[in-house]
Every structure is written in structure tokens, then in C-alpha cells.
Coordinates of C-alpha atoms in Angstrom, one line a residue:
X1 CA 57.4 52.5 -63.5
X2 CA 56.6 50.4 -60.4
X3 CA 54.9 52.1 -57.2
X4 CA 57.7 52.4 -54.4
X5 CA 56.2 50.3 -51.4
X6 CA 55.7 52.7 -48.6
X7 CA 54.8 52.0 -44.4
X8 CA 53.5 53.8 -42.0
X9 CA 54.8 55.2 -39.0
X10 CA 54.3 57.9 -35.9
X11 CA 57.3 59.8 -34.8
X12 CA 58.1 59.8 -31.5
X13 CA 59.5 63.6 -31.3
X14 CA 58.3 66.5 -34.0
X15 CA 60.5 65.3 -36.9
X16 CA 61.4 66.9 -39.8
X17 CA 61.4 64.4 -43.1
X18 CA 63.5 65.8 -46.0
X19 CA 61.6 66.7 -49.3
X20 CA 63.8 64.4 -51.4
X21 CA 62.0 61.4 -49.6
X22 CA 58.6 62.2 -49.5
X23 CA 59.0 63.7 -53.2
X24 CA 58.1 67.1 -52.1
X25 CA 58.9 71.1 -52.3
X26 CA 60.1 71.5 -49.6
X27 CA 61.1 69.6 -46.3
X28 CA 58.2 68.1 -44.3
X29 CA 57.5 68.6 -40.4
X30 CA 55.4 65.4 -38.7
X31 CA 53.7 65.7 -35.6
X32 CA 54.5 63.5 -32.7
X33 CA 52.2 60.3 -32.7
X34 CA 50.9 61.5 -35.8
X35 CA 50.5 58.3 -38.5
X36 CA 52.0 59.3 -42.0
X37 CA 53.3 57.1 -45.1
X38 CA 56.8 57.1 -46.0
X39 CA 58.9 55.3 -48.3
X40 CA 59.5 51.9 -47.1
X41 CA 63.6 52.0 -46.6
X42 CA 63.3 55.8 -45.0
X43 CA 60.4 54.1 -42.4
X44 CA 62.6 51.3 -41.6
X45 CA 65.2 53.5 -41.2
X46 CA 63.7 56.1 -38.7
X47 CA 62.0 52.9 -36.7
X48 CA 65.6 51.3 -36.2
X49 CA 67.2 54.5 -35.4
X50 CA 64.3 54.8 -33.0
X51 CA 62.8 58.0 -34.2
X52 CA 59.7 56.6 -34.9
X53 CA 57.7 53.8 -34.6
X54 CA 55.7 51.4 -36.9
X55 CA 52.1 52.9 -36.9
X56 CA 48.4 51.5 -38.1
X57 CA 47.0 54.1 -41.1
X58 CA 44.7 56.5 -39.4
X59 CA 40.7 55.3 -39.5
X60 CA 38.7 58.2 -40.8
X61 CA 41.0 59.7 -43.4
X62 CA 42.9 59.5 -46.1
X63 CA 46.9 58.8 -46.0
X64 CA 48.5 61.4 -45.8
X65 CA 52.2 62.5 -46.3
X66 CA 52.3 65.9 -44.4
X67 CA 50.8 65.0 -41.0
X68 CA 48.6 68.1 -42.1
X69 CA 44.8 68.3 -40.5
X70 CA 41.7 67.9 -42.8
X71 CA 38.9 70.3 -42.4
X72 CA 36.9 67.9 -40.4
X73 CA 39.6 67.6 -38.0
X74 CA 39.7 71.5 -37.8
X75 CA 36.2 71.2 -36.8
X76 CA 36.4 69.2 -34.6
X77 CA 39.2 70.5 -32.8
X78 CA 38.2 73.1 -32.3
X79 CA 34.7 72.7 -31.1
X80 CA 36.5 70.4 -28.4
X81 CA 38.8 73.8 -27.8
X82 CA 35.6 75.7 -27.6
X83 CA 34.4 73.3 -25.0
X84 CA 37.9 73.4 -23.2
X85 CA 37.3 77.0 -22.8
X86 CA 33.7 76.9 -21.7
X87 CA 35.1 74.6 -18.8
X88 CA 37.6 76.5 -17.7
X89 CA 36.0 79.5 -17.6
X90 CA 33.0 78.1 -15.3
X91 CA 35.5 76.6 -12.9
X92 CA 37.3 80.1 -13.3
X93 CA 34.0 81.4 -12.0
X94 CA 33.5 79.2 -9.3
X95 CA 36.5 79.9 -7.7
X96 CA 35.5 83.5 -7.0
X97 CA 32.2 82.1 -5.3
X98 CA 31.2 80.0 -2.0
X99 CA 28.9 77.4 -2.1
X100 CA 26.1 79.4 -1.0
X101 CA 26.3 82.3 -2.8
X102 CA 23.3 83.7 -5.3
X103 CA 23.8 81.9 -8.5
X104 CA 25.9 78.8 -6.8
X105 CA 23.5 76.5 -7.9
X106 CA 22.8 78.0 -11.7
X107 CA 26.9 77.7 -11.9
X108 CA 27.4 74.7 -10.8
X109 CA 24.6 73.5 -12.9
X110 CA 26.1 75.0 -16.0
X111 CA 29.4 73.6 -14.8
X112 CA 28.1 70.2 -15.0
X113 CA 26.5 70.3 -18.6
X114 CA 29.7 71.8 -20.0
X115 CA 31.6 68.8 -18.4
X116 CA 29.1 66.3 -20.2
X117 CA 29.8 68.6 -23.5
X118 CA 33.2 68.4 -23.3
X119 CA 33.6 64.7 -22.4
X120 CA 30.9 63.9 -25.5
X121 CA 33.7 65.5 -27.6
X122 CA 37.0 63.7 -26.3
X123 CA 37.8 60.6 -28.2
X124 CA 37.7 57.7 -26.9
X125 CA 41.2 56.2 -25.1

């Protein structure tokens, strides 16, 4: 049996793809911007009804039918939550103190390393 020619795309809007297309259990939910190969004729279809658009395969993993997250990416994520959190929790903290204050300095120095952290995590735009 010949291999059904399939495309990527990246929804515009969370998107639901039916099981029957992707050959699945059970109906599929897609993230928006999220790259994912479909069947050819159900990517044209959700590009021209403007659902979605024609997408590049993501770089570091493998394709991927479910828009689902690999444990790397779980890792990842969440060390840049982690880092989110450390942020805000300093600037949190620096709200309740004046320039001035015992410790200003110490925060503000913490403040800035966890800013460094957390912009060594982002991707690049």
C-alpha cells in the first residue's frame, strides 16, 4: 500500500482534528502555532478554510501527530517556568522595599542574575 503524502501545518486557533484523519483513537486537540503532520488533502483543506497555515517541521524533534510535548520540552519548560517564578517573586519583593533599605542592594543583585537566568532560557525570536 502506498504511504499517503502528508504536510505540515500550525493552527491558527486550538483545533480539534478528527481521529478518522489522523488514523487515531480518539479525536486529536492541536495547539495554536504548534507544527503537526496531517494528511495532505485535510492540510490543504484547513489552510484554505484558513484554520491553519502551512508550517516548516519543527527542528529538534521528531514529527509529530498530537502536538503533544516530548520530555525534553517538559524540561525545559519548566525550568524556564521555574525561572519565571524566581523573577517575579524578586520583583514581588522589591516592591515592598525602598531603594535604601537593608538588603536593597543583595535584592537587587539577586534580581539581576535571575533576569540573566531567565533570558539564557527564552528562545531565541
Amino acid at each position: 500500500m502506498a504511504k499517503s503524502k502528508k504536510k505540515w501545518v500550525a493552527f491558527r486557533t486550538n483545533a480539534t482534528v478528527p481521529a478518522e484523519v489522523i488514523g487515531a483513537e480518539k479525536d486529536q486537540k492541536m495547539q495554536v502555532g504548534e507544527p503537526v503532520l496531517l494528511p495532505a488533502d485535510y492540510a490543504d483543506h484547513v489552510v484554505h478554510e484558513g484554520f491553519a497555515e502551512k508550517s516548516q517541521a519543527p527542528k529538534k524533534s521528531e514529527p509529530k501527530a498530537s502536538g503533544g510535548q516530548s520530555e525534553e520540552e517538559k524540561a525545559e519548560a519548566a525550568k524556564l517556568k521555574a525561572a519565571q517564578d524566581r523573577v517575579d517573586e524578586l520583583n514581588a519583593e522589591k516592591t515592598e522595599m525602598s531603594e535604601g533599605d537593608d538588603g536593597w542592594d543583595d535584592l537587587i543583585k539577586k534580581l539581576e542574575e535571575a533576569e540573566a537566568d531567565l533570558a539564557a532560557l527564552k528562545p531565541a525570536s
